Structures are given as structure tokens and as C-alpha cells.
Tab-separated table of C-alpha atoms in Angstrom:
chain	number	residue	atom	x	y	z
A	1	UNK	CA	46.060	73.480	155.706
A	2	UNK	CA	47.084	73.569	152.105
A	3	UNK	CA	47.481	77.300	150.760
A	4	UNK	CA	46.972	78.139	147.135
A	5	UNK	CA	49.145	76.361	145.097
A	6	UNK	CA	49.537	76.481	140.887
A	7	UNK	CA	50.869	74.604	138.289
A	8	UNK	CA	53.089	74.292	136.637
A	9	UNK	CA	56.127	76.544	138.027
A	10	UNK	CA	58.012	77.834	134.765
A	11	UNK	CA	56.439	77.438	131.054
A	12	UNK	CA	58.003	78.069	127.848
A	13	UNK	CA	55.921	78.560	124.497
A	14	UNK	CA	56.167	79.689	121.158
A	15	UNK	CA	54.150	82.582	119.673
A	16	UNK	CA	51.054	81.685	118.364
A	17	UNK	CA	50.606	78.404	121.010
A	18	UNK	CA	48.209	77.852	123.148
A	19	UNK	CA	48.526	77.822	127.420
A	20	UNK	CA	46.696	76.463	130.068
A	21	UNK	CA	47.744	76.858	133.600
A	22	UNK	CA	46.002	75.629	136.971
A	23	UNK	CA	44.938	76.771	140.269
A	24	UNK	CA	43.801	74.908	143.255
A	25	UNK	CA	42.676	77.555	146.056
A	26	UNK	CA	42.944	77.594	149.783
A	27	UNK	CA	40.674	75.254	151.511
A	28	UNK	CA	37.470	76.845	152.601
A	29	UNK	CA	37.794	79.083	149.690
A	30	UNK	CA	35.170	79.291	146.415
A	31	UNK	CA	36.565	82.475	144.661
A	32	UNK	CA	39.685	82.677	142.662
A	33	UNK	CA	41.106	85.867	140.647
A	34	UNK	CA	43.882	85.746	138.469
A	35	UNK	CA	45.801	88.295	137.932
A	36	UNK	CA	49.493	88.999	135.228
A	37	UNK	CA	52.373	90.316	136.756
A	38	UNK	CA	54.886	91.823	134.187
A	39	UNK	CA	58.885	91.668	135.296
A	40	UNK	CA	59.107	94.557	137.509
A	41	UNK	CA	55.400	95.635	137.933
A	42	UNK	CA	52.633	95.000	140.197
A	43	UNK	CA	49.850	92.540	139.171
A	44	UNK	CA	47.188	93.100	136.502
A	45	UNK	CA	43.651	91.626	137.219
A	46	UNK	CA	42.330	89.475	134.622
A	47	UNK	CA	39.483	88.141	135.876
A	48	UNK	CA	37.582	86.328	139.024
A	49	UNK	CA	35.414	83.237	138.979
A	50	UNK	CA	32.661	83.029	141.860
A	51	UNK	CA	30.152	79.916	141.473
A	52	UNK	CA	32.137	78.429	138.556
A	53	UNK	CA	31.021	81.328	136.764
A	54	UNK	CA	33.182	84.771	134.844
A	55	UNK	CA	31.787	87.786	137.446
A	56	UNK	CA	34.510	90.368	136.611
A	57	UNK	CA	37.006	91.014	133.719
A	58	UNK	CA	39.782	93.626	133.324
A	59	UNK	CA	41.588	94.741	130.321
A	60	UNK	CA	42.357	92.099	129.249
A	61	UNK	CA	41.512	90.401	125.217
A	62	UNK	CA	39.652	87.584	124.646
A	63	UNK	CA	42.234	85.387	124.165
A	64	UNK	CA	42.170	85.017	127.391
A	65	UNK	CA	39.467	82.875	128.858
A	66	UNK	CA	39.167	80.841	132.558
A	67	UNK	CA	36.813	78.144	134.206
A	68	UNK	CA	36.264	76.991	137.135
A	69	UNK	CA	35.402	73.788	138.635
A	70	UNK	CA	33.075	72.347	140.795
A	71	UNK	CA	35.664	71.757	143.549
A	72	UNK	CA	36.783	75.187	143.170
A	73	UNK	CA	39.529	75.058	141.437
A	74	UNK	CA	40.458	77.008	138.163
A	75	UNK	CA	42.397	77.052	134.979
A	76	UNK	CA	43.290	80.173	132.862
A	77	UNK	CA	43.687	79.721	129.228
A	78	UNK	CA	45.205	81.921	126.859
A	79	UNK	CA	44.922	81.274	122.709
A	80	UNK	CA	47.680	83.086	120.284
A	81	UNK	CA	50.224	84.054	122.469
A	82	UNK	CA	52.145	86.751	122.117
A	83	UNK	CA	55.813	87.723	122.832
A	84	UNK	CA	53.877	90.494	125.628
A	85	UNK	CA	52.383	87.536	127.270
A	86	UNK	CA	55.487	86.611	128.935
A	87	UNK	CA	54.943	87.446	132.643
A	88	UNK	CA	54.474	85.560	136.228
A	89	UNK	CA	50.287	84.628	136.214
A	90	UNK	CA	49.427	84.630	140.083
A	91	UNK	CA	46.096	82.768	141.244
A	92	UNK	CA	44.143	84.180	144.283
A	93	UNK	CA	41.536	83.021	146.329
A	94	UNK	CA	39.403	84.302	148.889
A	95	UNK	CA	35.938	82.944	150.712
A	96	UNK	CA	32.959	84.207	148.739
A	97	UNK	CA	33.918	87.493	147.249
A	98	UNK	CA	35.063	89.103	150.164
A	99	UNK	CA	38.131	90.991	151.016
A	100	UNK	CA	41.245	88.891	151.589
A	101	UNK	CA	42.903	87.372	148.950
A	102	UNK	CA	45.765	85.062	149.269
A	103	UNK	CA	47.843	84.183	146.518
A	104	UNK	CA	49.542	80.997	144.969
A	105	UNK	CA	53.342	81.076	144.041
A	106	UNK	CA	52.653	81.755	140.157
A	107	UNK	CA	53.309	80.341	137.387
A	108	UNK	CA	56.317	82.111	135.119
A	109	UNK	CA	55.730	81.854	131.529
A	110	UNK	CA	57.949	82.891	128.862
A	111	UNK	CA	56.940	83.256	125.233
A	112	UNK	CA	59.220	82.839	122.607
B	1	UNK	CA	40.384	105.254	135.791
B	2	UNK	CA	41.268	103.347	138.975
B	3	UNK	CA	44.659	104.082	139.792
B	4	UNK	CA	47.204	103.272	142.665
B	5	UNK	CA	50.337	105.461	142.924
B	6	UNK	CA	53.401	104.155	145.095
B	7	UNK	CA	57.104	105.914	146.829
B	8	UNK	CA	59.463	105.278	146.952
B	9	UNK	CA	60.336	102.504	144.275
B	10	UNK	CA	63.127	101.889	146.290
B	11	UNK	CA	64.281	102.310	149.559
B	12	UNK	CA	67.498	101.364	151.961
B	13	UNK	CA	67.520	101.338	155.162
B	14	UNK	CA	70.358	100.045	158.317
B	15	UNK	CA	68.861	97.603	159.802
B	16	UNK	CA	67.329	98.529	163.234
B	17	UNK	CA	66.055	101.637	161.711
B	18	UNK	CA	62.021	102.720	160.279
B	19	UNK	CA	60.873	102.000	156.803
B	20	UNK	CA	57.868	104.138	155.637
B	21	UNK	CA	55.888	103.528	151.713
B	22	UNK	CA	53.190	105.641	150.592
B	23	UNK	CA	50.413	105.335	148.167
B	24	UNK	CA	47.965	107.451	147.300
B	25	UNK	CA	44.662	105.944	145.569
B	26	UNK	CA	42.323	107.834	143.031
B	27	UNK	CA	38.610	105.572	143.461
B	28	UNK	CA	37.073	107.476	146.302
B	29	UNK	CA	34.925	104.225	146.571
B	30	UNK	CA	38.009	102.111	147.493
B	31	UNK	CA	37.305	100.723	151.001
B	32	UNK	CA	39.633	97.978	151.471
B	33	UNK	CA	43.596	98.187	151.413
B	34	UNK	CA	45.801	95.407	151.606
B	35	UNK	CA	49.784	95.097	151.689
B	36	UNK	CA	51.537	92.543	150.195
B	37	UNK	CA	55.842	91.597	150.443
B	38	UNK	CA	57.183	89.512	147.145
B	39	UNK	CA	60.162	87.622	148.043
B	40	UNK	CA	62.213	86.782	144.630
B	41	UNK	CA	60.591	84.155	142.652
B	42	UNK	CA	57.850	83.769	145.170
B	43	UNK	CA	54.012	85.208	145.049
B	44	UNK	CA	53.010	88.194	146.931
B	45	UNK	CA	51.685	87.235	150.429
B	46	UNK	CA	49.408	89.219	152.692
B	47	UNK	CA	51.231	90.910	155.594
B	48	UNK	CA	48.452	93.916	156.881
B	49	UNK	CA	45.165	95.107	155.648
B	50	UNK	CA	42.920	98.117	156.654
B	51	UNK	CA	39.642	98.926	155.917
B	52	UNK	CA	38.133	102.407	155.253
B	53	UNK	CA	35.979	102.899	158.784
B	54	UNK	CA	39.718	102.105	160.722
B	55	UNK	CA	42.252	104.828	160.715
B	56	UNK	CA	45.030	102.895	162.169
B	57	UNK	CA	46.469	99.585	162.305
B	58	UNK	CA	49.578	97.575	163.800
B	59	UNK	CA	50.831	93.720	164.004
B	60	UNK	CA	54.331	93.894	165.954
B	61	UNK	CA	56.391	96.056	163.917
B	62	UNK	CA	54.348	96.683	161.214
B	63	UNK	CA	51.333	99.378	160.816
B	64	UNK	CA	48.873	100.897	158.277
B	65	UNK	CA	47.428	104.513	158.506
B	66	UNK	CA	45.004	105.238	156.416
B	67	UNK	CA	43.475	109.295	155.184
B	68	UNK	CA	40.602	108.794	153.390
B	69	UNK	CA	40.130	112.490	152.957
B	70	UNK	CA	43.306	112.517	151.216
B	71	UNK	CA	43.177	109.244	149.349
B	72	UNK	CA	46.384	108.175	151.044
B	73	UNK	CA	47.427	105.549	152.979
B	74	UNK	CA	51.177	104.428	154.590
B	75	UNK	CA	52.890	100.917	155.598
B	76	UNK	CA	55.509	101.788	158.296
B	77	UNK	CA	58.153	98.909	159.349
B	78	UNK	CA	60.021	99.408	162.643
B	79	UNK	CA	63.233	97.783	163.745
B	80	UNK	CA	63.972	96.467	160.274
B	81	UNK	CA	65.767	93.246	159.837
B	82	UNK	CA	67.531	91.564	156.833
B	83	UNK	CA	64.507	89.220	156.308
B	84	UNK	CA	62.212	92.339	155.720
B	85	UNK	CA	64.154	93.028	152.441
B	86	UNK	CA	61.373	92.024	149.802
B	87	UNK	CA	59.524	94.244	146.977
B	88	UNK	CA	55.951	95.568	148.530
B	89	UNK	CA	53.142	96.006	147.098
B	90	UNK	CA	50.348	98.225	148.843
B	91	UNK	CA	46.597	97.563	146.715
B	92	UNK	CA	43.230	99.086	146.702
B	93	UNK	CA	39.797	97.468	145.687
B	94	UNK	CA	35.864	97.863	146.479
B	95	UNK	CA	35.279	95.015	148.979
B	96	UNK	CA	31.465	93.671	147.819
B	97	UNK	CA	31.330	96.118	144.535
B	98	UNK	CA	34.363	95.471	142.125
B	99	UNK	CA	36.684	93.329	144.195
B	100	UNK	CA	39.388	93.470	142.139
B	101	UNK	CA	42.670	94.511	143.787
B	102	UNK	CA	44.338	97.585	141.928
B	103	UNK	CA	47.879	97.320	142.936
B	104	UNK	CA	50.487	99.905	143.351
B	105	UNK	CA	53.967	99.683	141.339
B	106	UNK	CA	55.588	98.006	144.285
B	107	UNK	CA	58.739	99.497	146.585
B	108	UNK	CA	62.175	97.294	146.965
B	109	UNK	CA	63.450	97.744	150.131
B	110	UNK	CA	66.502	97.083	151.461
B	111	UNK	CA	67.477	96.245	154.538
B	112	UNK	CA	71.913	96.345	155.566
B	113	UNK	CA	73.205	94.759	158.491
């Protein structure tokens, strides 16, 4: 049974680029949060997708936007990056919106 | 705002001895609490949860209390080994309101043969 996995593993950009990074979630699974971890800190949520639809946002800008598929699986995009961007982004999923989430390895990206 | 507070941010212990973390968690609505160990360069994975109607919970050598009066719960690791040495991260979040996991600012622990 396949857990969460994310691609890619490492990403560099330059300010001002644009990102996209994937998530596949656990089988069984239909709800995936994403969430910014900053060197040293604990992860930030960003947002969840439930039913290939945005249900919750934190505070976060709008350069940062998601989807999700119809197999479940998601993609987080963020537009104008900035220098502060540079963190690990972790993917989580969990079975319909309830409690347990279990997350992918991340994806590191460094902005330059 | 939702807040999660974590101690120590470090801790080292001999191995064979207790580890114990706190947090302490401001949204009286919180009613699920999950820890999570972060090996280096590796995502944080699930190791114990407890909801708010259980007090008390243990898997082997691990257990979570939880005071809901006090807004505090407690990861305690007995007969620590090397491999236990990992950053942890304890979390708080309103299971079927919010959802969203409000983490605390983690705890390295260290564990010497």
C-alpha cells in the first residue's frame, strides 16, 4: 500500500518564477492539505481540497492556489515567488475530512 | 488566534532513560491531538493521537495524557533508544469543524548511548 508520496524532491527557482509541485495521496484517501514548513519550524497550513474543491485556507496570499483531481490527487501552485517562499511544502491526506492525516516526504524548494 | 505552544525545544536524554514534551493549546474547541517525529530530510509521520473524550493513551513505550481543563497535553517516551532521536511535533485541530492541524514549534531530542 503506497503512502503519500510528492514530487519532485528538491526545487530551485528564481524570484519572480512560477512553481508547481504534486501530490498523490494514500490509497483510500480523497482529502489532501498542504501545509509550508519553514527551516526550523513546524508546518503552516495552506489549504485542504475535499471533492476536488478549496474547503479551507490559512494565511496564506493568493499567489498561492491548488487543485485537485479526479483521482485524488493534487498540485499546489505558487505565482511570483519570493525569496520567503523557500521552505519544505508537505502534502497530507486523510479519508474524507476526518482526523488522521498522514504526510508525504515534501518537497524542498529553494528560491533564489 | 489558534495557537500551539511547545517545551522543551530541545531535550537530551541517556538512552534507557524517560523523555517527556509538553504543549499547551489555546482553541478550547480543539478535540483532536496528534504527534508527529521528523527524521532529517524526511516528512513528519504519525506516531500517537488522542482525542478530547480520552484522557490517556499508550502504544509500547510511548503515551499521550491529555487536560482539557488546562489546555495541556504531554508525549512521554520510555526506555529511549538512539533511533528515537528525531524533532517532534505535537498538533491540535477541530476534527469535523476546521480540520486544519495547528502545530507546535517542534522539540529535538536526543537520545546518547
Amino acid at each position: 500500500d503506497a503512502g503519500v508520496t510528492q514530487s519532485p524532491t528538491h526545487l530551485i527557482k528564481t524570484r519572480g518564477q512560477q512553481v508547481t509541485l504534486r501530490c498523490s495521496p494514500k490509497s483510500g484517501h480523497d482529502t489532501v492539505s498542504w501545509y509550508q514548513q519553514a527551516l526550523g519550524q513546524g508546518p503552516q497550513f495552506i489549504f485542504q481540497y475535499y471533492e476536488e474543491e478549496e474547503r479551507q485556507r490559512g494565511n496564506f496570499p493568493d499567489r498561492f492556489s491548488g487543485h485537485q483531481f479526479p483521482n485524488y490527487s493534487s498540485e499546489l501552485n505558487v505565482n511570483a515567488l519570493l525569496l520567503g517562499d523557500s521552505a519544505l511544502y508537505l502534502c497530507a491526506s486523510s479519508l474524507t475530512r476526518t482526523d488522521t492525516q498522514y504526510f508525504g516526504p515534501g518537497t524542498r524548494l529553494t528560491v533564489l | 488566534g489558534e495557537n500551539v505552544e511547545q517545551h522543551p525545544s530541545t531535550l537530551s536524554v541517556q538512552e534507557g532513560d524517560s523523555a517527556v514534551i509538553k504543549c499547551t493549546y489555546s482553541d478550547s474547541a480543539s478535540n483532536y491531538f496528534p504527534w508527529y517525529k521528523q527524521e532529517l530530510g524526511k516528512g513528519p509521520q504519525l506516531i500517537i493521537d488522542i482525542r478530547s473524550n480520552v484522557g490517556e493513551k499508550k502504544d509500547q513505550r510511548i503515551a499521550v495524557t491529555l487536560n482539557k481543563t488546562a489546555k495541556h497535553f504531554s508525549l512521554h517516551i520510555t526506555e529511549t533508544q538512539p533511533e528515537d532521536s528525531a524533532v517532534y511535533f505535537c498538533a491540535a485541530s477541530r476534527v469535523g469543524d476546521t480540520d486544519k492541524l495547528i502545530f507546535g514549534t517542534g522539540t529535538r531530542l536526543q537520545v546518547f548511548p
